[in-house]
Coordinates of C-alpha atoms and ligand atoms in Angstrom, one line a residue:
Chain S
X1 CA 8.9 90.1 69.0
X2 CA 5.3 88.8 69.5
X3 CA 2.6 90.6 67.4
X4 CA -1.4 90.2 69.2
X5 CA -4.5 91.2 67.9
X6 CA -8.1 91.7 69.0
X7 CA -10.7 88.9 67.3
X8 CA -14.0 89.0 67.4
X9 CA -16.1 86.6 66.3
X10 CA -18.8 84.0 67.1
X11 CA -18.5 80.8 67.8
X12 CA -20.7 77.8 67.7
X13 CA -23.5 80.3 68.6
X14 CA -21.9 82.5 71.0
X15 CA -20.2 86.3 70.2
X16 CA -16.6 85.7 72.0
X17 CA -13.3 88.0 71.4
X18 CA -9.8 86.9 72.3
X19 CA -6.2 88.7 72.2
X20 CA -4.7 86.0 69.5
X21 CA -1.2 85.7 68.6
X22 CA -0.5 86.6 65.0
X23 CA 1.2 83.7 64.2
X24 CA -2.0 81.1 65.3
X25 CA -3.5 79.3 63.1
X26 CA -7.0 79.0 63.0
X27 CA -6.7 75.5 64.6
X28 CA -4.2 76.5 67.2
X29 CA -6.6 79.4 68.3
X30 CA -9.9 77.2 68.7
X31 CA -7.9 74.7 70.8
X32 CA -5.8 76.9 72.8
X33 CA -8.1 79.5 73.3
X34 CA -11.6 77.9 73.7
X35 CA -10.5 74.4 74.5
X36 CA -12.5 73.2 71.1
X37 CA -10.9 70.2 71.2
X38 CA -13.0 68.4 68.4
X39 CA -10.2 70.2 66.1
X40 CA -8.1 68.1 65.1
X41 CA -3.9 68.6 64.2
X42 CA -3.1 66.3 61.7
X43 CA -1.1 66.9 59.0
X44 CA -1.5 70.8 59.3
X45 CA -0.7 71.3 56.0
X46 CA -4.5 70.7 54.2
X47 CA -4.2 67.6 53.3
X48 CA -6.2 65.4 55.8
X49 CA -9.1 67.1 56.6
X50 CA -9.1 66.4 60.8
X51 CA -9.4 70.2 60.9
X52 CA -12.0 71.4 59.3
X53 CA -14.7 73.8 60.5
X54 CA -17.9 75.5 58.9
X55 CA -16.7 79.2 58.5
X56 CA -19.9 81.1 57.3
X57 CA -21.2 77.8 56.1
X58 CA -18.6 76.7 54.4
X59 CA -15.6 73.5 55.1
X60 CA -12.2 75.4 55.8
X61 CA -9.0 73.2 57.0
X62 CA -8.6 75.2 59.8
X63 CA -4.6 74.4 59.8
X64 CA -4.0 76.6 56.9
X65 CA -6.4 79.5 58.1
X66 CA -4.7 82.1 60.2
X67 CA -6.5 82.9 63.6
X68 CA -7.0 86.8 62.3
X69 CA -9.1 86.3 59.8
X70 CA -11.4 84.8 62.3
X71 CA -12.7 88.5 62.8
X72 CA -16.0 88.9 62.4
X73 CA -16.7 85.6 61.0
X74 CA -19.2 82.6 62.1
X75 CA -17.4 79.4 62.9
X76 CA -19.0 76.5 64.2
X77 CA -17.2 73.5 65.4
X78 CA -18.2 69.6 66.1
X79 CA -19.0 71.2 69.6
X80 CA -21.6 73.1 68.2
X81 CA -23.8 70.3 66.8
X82 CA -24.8 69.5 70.7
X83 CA -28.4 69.6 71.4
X84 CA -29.4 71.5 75.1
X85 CA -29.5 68.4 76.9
X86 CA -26.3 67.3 75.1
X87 CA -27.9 65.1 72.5
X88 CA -26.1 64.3 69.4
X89 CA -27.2 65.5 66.3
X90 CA -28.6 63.2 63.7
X91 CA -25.4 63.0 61.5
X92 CA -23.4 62.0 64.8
X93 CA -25.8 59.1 65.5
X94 CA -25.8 57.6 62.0
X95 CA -21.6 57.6 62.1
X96 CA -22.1 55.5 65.3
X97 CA -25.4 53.1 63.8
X98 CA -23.1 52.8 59.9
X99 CA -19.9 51.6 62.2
X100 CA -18.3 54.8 60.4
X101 CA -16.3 55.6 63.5
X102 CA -13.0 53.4 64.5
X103 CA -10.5 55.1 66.4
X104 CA -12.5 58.8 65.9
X105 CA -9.5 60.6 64.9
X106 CA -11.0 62.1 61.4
X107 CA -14.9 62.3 62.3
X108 CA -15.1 65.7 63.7
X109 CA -13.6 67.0 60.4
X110 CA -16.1 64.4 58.6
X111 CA -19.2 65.6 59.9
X112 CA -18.4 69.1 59.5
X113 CA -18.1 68.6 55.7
X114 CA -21.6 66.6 56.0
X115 CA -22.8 69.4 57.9
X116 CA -22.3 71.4 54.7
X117 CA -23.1 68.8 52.8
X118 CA -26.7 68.4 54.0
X119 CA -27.4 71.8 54.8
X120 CA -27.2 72.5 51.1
X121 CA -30.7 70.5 51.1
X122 CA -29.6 69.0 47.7
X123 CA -29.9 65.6 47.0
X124 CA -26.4 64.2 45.5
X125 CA -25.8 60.8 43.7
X126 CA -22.9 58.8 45.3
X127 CA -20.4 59.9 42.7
X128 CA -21.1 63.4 44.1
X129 CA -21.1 62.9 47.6
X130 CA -17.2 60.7 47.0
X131 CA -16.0 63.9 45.5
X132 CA -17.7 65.8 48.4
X133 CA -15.9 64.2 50.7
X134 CA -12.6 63.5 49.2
X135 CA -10.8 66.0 51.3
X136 CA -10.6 63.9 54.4
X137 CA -8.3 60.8 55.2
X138 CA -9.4 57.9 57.2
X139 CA -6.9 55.4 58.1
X140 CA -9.3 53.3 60.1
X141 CA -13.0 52.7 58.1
X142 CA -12.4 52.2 54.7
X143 CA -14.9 55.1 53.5
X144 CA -17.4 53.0 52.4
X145 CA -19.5 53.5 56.1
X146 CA -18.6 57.3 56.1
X147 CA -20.6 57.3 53.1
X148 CA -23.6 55.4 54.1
X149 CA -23.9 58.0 57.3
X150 CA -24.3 60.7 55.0
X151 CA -26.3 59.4 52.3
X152 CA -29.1 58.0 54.9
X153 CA -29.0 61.5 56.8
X154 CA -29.1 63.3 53.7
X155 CA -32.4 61.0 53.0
X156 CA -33.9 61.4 55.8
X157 CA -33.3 65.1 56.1
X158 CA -35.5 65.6 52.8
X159 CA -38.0 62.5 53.4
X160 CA -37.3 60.5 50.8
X161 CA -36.5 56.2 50.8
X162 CA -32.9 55.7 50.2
X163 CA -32.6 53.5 47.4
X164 CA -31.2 50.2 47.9
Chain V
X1 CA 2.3 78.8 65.7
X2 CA 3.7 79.7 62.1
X3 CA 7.0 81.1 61.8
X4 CA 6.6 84.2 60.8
X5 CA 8.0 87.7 61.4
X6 CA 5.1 90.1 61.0
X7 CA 2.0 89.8 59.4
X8 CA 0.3 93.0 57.9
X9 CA -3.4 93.0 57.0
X10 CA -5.1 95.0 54.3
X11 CA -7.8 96.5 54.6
X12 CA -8.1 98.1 50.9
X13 CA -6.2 98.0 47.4
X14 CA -4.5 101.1 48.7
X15 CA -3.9 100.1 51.7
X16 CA -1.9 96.8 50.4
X17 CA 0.1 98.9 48.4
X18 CA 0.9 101.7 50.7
X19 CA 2.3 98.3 52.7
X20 CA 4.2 96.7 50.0
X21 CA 6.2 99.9 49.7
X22 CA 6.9 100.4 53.5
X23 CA 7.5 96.7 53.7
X24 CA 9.6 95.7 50.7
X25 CA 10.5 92.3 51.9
X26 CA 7.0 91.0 52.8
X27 CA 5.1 88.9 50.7
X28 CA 1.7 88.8 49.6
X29 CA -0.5 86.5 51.3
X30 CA -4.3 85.8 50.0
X31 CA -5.5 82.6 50.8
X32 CA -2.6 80.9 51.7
X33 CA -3.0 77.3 50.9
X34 CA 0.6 77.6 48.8
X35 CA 2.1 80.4 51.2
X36 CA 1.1 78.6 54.5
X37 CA 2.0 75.2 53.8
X38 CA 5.1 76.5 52.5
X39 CA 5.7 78.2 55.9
X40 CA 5.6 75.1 57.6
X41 CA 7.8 73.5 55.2
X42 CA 10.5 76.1 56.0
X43 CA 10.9 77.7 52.9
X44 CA 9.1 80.5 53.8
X45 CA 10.0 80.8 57.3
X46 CA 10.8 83.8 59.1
X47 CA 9.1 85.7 56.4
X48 CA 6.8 88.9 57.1
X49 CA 3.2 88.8 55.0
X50 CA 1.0 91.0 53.9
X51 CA -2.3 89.5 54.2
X52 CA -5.1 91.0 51.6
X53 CA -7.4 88.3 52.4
X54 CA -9.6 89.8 54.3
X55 CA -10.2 92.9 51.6
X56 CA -13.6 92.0 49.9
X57 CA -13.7 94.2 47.3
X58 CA -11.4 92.1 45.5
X59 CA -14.1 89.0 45.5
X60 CA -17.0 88.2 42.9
X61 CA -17.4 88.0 39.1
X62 CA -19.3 90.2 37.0
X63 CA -19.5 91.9 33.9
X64 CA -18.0 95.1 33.3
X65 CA -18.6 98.1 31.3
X66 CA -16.7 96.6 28.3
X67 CA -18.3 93.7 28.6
X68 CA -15.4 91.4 29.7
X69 CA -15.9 88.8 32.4
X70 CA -14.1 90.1 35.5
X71 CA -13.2 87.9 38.1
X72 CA -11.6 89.2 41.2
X73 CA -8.1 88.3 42.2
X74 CA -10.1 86.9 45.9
X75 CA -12.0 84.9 44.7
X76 CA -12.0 81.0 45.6
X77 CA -12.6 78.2 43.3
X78 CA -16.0 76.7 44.9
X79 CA -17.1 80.6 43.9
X80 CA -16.1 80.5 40.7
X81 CA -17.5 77.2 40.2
X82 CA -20.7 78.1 41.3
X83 CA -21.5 81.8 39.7
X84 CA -24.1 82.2 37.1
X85 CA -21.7 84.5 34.9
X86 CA -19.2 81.5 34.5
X87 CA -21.6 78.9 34.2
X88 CA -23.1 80.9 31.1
X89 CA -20.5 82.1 29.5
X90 CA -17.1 79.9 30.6
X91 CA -18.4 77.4 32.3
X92 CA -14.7 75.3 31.2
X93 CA -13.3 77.8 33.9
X94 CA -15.9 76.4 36.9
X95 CA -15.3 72.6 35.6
X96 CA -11.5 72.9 35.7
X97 CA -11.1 74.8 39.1
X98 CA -13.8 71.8 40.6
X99 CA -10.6 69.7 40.5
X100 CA -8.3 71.7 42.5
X101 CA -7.1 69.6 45.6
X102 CA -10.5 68.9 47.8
X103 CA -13.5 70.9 48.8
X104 CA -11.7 72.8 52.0
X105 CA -8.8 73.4 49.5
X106 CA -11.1 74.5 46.5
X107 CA -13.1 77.2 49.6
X108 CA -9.8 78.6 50.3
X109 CA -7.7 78.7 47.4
X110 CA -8.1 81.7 45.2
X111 CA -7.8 82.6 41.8
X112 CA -5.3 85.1 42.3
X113 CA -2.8 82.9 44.1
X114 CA -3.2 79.8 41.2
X115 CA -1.6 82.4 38.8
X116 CA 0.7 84.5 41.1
X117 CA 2.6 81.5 42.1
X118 CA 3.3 81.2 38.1
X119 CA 3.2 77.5 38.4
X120 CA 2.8 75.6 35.5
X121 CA 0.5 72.2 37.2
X122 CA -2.1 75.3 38.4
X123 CA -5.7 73.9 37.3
X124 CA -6.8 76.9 36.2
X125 CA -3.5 78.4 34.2
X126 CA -4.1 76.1 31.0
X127 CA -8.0 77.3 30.7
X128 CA -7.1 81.2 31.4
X129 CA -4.2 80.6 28.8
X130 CA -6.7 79.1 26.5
X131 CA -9.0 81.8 26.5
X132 CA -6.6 85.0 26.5
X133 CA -7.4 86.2 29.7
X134 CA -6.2 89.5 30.6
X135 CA -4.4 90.3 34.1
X136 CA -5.3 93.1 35.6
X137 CA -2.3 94.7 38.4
X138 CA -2.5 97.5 40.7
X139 CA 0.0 99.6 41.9
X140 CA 1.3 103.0 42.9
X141 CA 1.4 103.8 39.5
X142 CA -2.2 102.8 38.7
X143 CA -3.8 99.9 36.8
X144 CA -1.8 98.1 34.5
X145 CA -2.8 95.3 32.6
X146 CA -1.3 92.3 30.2
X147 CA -2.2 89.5 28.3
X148 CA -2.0 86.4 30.3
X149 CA 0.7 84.8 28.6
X150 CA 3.0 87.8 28.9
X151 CA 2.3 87.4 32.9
X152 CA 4.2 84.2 33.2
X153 CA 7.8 84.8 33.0
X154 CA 9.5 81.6 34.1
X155 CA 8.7 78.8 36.3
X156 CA 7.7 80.5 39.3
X157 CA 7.8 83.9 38.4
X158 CA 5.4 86.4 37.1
X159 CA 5.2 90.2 36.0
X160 CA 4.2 91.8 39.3
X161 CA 6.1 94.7 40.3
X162 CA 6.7 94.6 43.9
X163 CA 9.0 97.8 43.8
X164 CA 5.4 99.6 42.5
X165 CA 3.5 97.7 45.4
X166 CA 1.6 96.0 43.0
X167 CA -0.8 93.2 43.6
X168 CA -3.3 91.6 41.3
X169 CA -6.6 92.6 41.3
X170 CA -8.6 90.9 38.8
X171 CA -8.4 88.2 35.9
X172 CA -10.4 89.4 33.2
X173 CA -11.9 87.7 30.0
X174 CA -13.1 89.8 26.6
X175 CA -16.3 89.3 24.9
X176 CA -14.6 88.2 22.0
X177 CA -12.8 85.7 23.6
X178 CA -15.9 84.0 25.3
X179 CA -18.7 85.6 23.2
X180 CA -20.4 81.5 21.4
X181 CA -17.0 79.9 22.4
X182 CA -17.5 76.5 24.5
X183 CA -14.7 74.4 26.1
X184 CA -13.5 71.4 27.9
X185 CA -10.4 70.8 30.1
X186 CA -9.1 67.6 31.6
X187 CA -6.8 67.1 34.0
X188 CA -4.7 63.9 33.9
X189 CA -3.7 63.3 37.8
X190 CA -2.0 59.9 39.5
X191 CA -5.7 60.2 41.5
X192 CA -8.6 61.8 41.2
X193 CA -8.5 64.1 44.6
X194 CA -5.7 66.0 46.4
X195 CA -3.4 65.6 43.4
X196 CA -1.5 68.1 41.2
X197 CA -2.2 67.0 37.3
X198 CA 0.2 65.1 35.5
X199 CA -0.9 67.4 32.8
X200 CA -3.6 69.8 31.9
X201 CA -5.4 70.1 28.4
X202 CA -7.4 72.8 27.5
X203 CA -9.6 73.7 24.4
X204 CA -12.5 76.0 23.3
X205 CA -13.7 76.2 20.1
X206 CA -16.3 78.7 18.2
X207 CA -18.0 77.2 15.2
X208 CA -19.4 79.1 12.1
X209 CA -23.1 80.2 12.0
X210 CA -23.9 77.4 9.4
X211 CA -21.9 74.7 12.2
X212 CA -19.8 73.3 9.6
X213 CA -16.3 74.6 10.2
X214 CA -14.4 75.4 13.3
X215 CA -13.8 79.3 13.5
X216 CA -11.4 79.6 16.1
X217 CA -9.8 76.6 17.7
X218 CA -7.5 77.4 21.1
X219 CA -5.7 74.8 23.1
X220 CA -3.4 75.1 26.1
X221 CA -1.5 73.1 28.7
X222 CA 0.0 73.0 31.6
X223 CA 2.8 71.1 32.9
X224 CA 3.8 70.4 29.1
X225 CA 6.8 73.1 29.8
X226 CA 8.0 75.6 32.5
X227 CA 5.0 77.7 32.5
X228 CA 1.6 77.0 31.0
X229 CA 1.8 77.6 26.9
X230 CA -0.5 77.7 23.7
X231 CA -0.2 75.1 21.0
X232 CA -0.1 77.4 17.5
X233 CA 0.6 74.1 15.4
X234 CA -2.3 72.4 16.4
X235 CA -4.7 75.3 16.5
X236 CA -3.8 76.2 12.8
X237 CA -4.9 72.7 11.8
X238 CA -8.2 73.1 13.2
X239 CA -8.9 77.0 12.6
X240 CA -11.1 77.0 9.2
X241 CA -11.5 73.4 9.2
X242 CA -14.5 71.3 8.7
X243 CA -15.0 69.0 11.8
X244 CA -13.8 65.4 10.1
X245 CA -12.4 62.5 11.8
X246 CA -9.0 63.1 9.8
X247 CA -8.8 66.7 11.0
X248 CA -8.9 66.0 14.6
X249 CA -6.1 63.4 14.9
X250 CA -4.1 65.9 12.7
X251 CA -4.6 68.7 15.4
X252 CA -3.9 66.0 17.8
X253 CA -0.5 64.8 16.5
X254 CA 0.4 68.5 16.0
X255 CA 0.6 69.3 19.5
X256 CA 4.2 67.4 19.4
X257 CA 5.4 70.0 17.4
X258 CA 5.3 72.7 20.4
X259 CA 5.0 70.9 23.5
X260 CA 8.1 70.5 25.8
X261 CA 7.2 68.8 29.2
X262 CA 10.1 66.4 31.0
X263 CA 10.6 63.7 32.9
X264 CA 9.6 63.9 36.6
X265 CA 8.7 61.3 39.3
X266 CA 4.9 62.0 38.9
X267 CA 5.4 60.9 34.8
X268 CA 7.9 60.4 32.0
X269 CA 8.5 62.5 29.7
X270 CA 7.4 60.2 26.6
X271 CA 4.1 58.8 28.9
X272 CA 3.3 63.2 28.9
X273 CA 3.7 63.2 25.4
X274 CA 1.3 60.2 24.4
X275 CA -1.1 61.4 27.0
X276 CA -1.0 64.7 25.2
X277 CA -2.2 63.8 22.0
X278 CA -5.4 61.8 23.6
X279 CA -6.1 64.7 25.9
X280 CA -6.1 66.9 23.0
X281 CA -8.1 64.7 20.6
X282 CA -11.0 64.1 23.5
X283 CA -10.8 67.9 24.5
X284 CA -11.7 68.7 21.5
X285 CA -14.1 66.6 20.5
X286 CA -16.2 67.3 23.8
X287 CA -15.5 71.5 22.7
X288 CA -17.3 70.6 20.0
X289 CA -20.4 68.5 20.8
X290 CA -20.8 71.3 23.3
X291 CA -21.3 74.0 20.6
X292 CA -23.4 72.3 18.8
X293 CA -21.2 70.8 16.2
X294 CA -20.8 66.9 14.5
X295 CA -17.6 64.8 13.6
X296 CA -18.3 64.2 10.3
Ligands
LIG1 C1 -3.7 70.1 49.9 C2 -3.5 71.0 48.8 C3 -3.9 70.6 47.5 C4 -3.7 71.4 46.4 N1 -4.2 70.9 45.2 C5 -4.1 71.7 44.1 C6 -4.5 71.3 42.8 O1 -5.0 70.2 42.6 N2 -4.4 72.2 41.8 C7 -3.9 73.4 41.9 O2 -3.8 74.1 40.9 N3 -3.4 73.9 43.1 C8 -3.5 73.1 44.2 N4 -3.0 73.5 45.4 C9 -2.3 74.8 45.5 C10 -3.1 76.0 45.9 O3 -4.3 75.7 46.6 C11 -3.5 76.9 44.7 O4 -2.3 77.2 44.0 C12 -4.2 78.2 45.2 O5 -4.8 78.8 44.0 C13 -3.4 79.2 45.8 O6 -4.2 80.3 46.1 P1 -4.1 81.0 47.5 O7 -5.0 82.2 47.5 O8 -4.2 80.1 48.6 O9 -2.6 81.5 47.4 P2 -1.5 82.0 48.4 O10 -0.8 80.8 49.1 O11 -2.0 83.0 49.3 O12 -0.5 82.7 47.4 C14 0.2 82.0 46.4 C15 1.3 82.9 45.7 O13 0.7 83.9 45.0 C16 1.0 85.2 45.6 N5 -0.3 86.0 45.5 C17 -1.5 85.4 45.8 N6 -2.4 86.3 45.5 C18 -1.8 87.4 45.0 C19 -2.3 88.7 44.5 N7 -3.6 89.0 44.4 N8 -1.4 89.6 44.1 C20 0.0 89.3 44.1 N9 0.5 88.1 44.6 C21 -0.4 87.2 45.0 C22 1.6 84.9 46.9 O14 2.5 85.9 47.3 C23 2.2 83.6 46.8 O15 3.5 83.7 46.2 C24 -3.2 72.7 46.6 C25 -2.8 73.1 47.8 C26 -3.0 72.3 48.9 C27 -2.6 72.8 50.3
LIG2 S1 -4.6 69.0 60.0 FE1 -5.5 70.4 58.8 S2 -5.8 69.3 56.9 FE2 -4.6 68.0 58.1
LIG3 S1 -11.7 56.4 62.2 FE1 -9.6 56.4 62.5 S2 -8.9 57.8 61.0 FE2 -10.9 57.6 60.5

């Protein structure tokens, strides 16, 4: 017997509402539904990261999130960072200038957690900004130019020199 | 697609009750990040849930009318982390939940769901233990609540009544369990992210008015037995003690006397045990400086 429900909610700017399956997951809905394709299945049980979305601001893996609680919620997706003319945003240019993109399967769930990450408008030391990203897996980059990305956006974002 | 049978949402307290008593086979489901990935294991499959996630009341911290620190059941680690109330007054708590899993894990994963699952690596079981936190349960027969320690029944397992429709609602903390009481907890894990500890060390002290002597020394761990447990040995070689060099490897060594952890593929048995006495020697050390104290 197959269980629906009626969620609202808005997406990468736009109010949308969808008859969803009880049994979706969060991921399953934002693929399957509105074609959000930047979403990742990995490991779908938490552990990589190639999920994740902002949900009111904040990182979820959207794997482990059921569809339902989507209701009333704002959710914005890799999608969402597109500027009108389809420009990329400046955390998507500085993965592709730092070389922190190989075969692109974990940098939509990246840069969502950098999204947070600079939207906090804090400045972190590198220490912090490891343990801020620690809940994705790359099996491509070796880390080290996912970092660089997000600390010279996060400099540039508050208009300071990155130290060398 | 998860495999499950039905899923029920809450909308209130009353509401998840009224459901676990119509539905006596469902489980509880709050965040999920043990349920769900459980579900896709197949353990859980096939299962209904009750979902009380979405019921808000149960999220926040604040202080209530006696004064105790109550955190509700909802309420995810980065929120814990990040509240003025635990940052003031058991700020140990914040620290210790910081180093659940990852950031997306720490967003999702609640309070609540760390203790109901009654298992013994939970990052914040060892702290709670360590500072007599009270559990808070409602059902159809009202609130009932219990000392922390008297929650944990086995590996696993934990004092809720289902056949009552109870869930948990809140953790709570007394004033005179936090009131100029300062602690440290370290988690010992294979890695520093996405890994469950090896073991978990605990301890808060409160010093005399004069700083010389430790008033009231209280250590915990987890994964050092089936459940998370108290070490009385060790805390009755530091309570009334002045803070010497000689005194803290004592309490250190003591923790041998009631600690029981075992061999497992993450860690032997004897490597838990040599860990254990470090752990407890730097954790206490640290609770100290932190309330103002000297090793003499
Ligand atoms: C990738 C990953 C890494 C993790 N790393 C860690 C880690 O480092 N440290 C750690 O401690 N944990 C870790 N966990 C486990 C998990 O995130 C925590 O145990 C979390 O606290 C569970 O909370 P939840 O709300 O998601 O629980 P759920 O999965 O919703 O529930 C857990 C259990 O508690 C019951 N339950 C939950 N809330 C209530 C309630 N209010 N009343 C009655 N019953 C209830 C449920 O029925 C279920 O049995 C990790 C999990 C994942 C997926
Ligand atoms: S697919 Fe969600 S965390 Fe791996
Ligand atoms: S670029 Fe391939 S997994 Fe990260």
């Amino acid at each position: 017997m197959s269980q629906y429900k009626l969620v609202h909610c808005n997406i990468n700017g736009k109010d949308v509402e969808r008859m969803v399956d009880v049994r979706a997951s969060l991921t399953d809905m934002l693929r399957n539904e509105y074609h959000l394709t930047s979403v990742k299945k990995g490991c779908e049980v938490g552990e990589c990261g190639a999920c994740n979305v902002l949900i009111n601001g904040e990182a979820f893996n959207s794997c482990i999130y059921l569809a339902v609680w989507a209701e009333g919620k704002t959710i914005l997706t890799l999608e969402g960072l597109e500027g009108p003319n389809g420009e990329l945003s400046d955390i998507q240019q500085a993965f592709i200038d730092e070389t922190a993109i190989q075969c692109g399967f974990c940098t939509p769930g990246f840069i969502m957690t950098a999204v947070e990450i600079l939207n906090s408008g804090k400045e972190y030391s590198d220490e912090e900004l490891r343990k801020l990203l620690s809940g994705h897996l790359c099996r491509c980059t070796g880390y080290e130019n996912i970092l660089r990305a997000v600390k010279k956006t996060m400099y540039k974002r508050l208009g300071k020199e990155m130290p060398a | 697609m998860y495999d499950m049978k039905a899923l029920y949402e809450a909308e209130s307290v009353q509401h998840a009750i009224q459901l676990r008593l119509e539905h006596p086979e469902a489980q509880i489901i709050a965040g999920g990040s043990d349920v769900l990935v459980q579900m896709r294991e197949g353990k859980r499959a096939g299962k209904e849930l009750i979902s009380i996630y979405m019921i808000d009341a149960m999220r926040g911290v604040s202080i209530d009318e006696a004064e105790n620190i109550r955190i509700g059941s909802l309420t995810s680690f980065s929120h814990i982390t990040h509240d003025p109330i635990i940052q003031k007054y058991i700020n140990v708590l914040g620290e210790a939940v910081d180093q659940v899993g990852s950031p997306q894990i720490r967003n999702i994963g609640t309070i609540g769901g760390n203790t109901c699952n009654g298992v013994t690596s939970a990052d914040s079981a060892s702290t709670l233990h360590a500072w007599e936190a009270v559990v808070e349960l409602t059902g159809v027969n009202g609130v009932r609540r219990l000392p922390i320690k008297d929650f944990y029944i086995k590996a696993g397992v934990v004092d809720i009544r289902a056949e009552e429709g109870e869930i948990q609602t809140a953790i709570l903390i007394p004033k005179v369990s936090y009131e100029n009481t300062f602690g440290h907890y370290i988690k010992y894990g294979m890695r520093n992210a996405m890994e469950i500890a090896s073991l978990g060390c605990s301890v808060n002290v409160r010093l005399s008015d004069d700083k010389q002597t430790i008033d009231r020394c209280r250590i915990a761990y987890g994964v050092a037995g089936p459940v998370p447990m108290r070490v009385p040995s060790a805390e009755a070689v530091a309570n009334g003690s002045a803070m010497t060099e000689d005194m803290v490897n004592e309490f250190s060594l003591a923790v041998l006397n009631d600690i029981n952890p075992r061999d497992s593929w993450r860690a032997s048995k004897a490597f838990r045990q040599h860990i254990a006495v470090e752990m407890a020697k730097r954790a206490l050390i640290e609770s100290i400086h932190r309330a103002g104290g000297e090793i003499k």
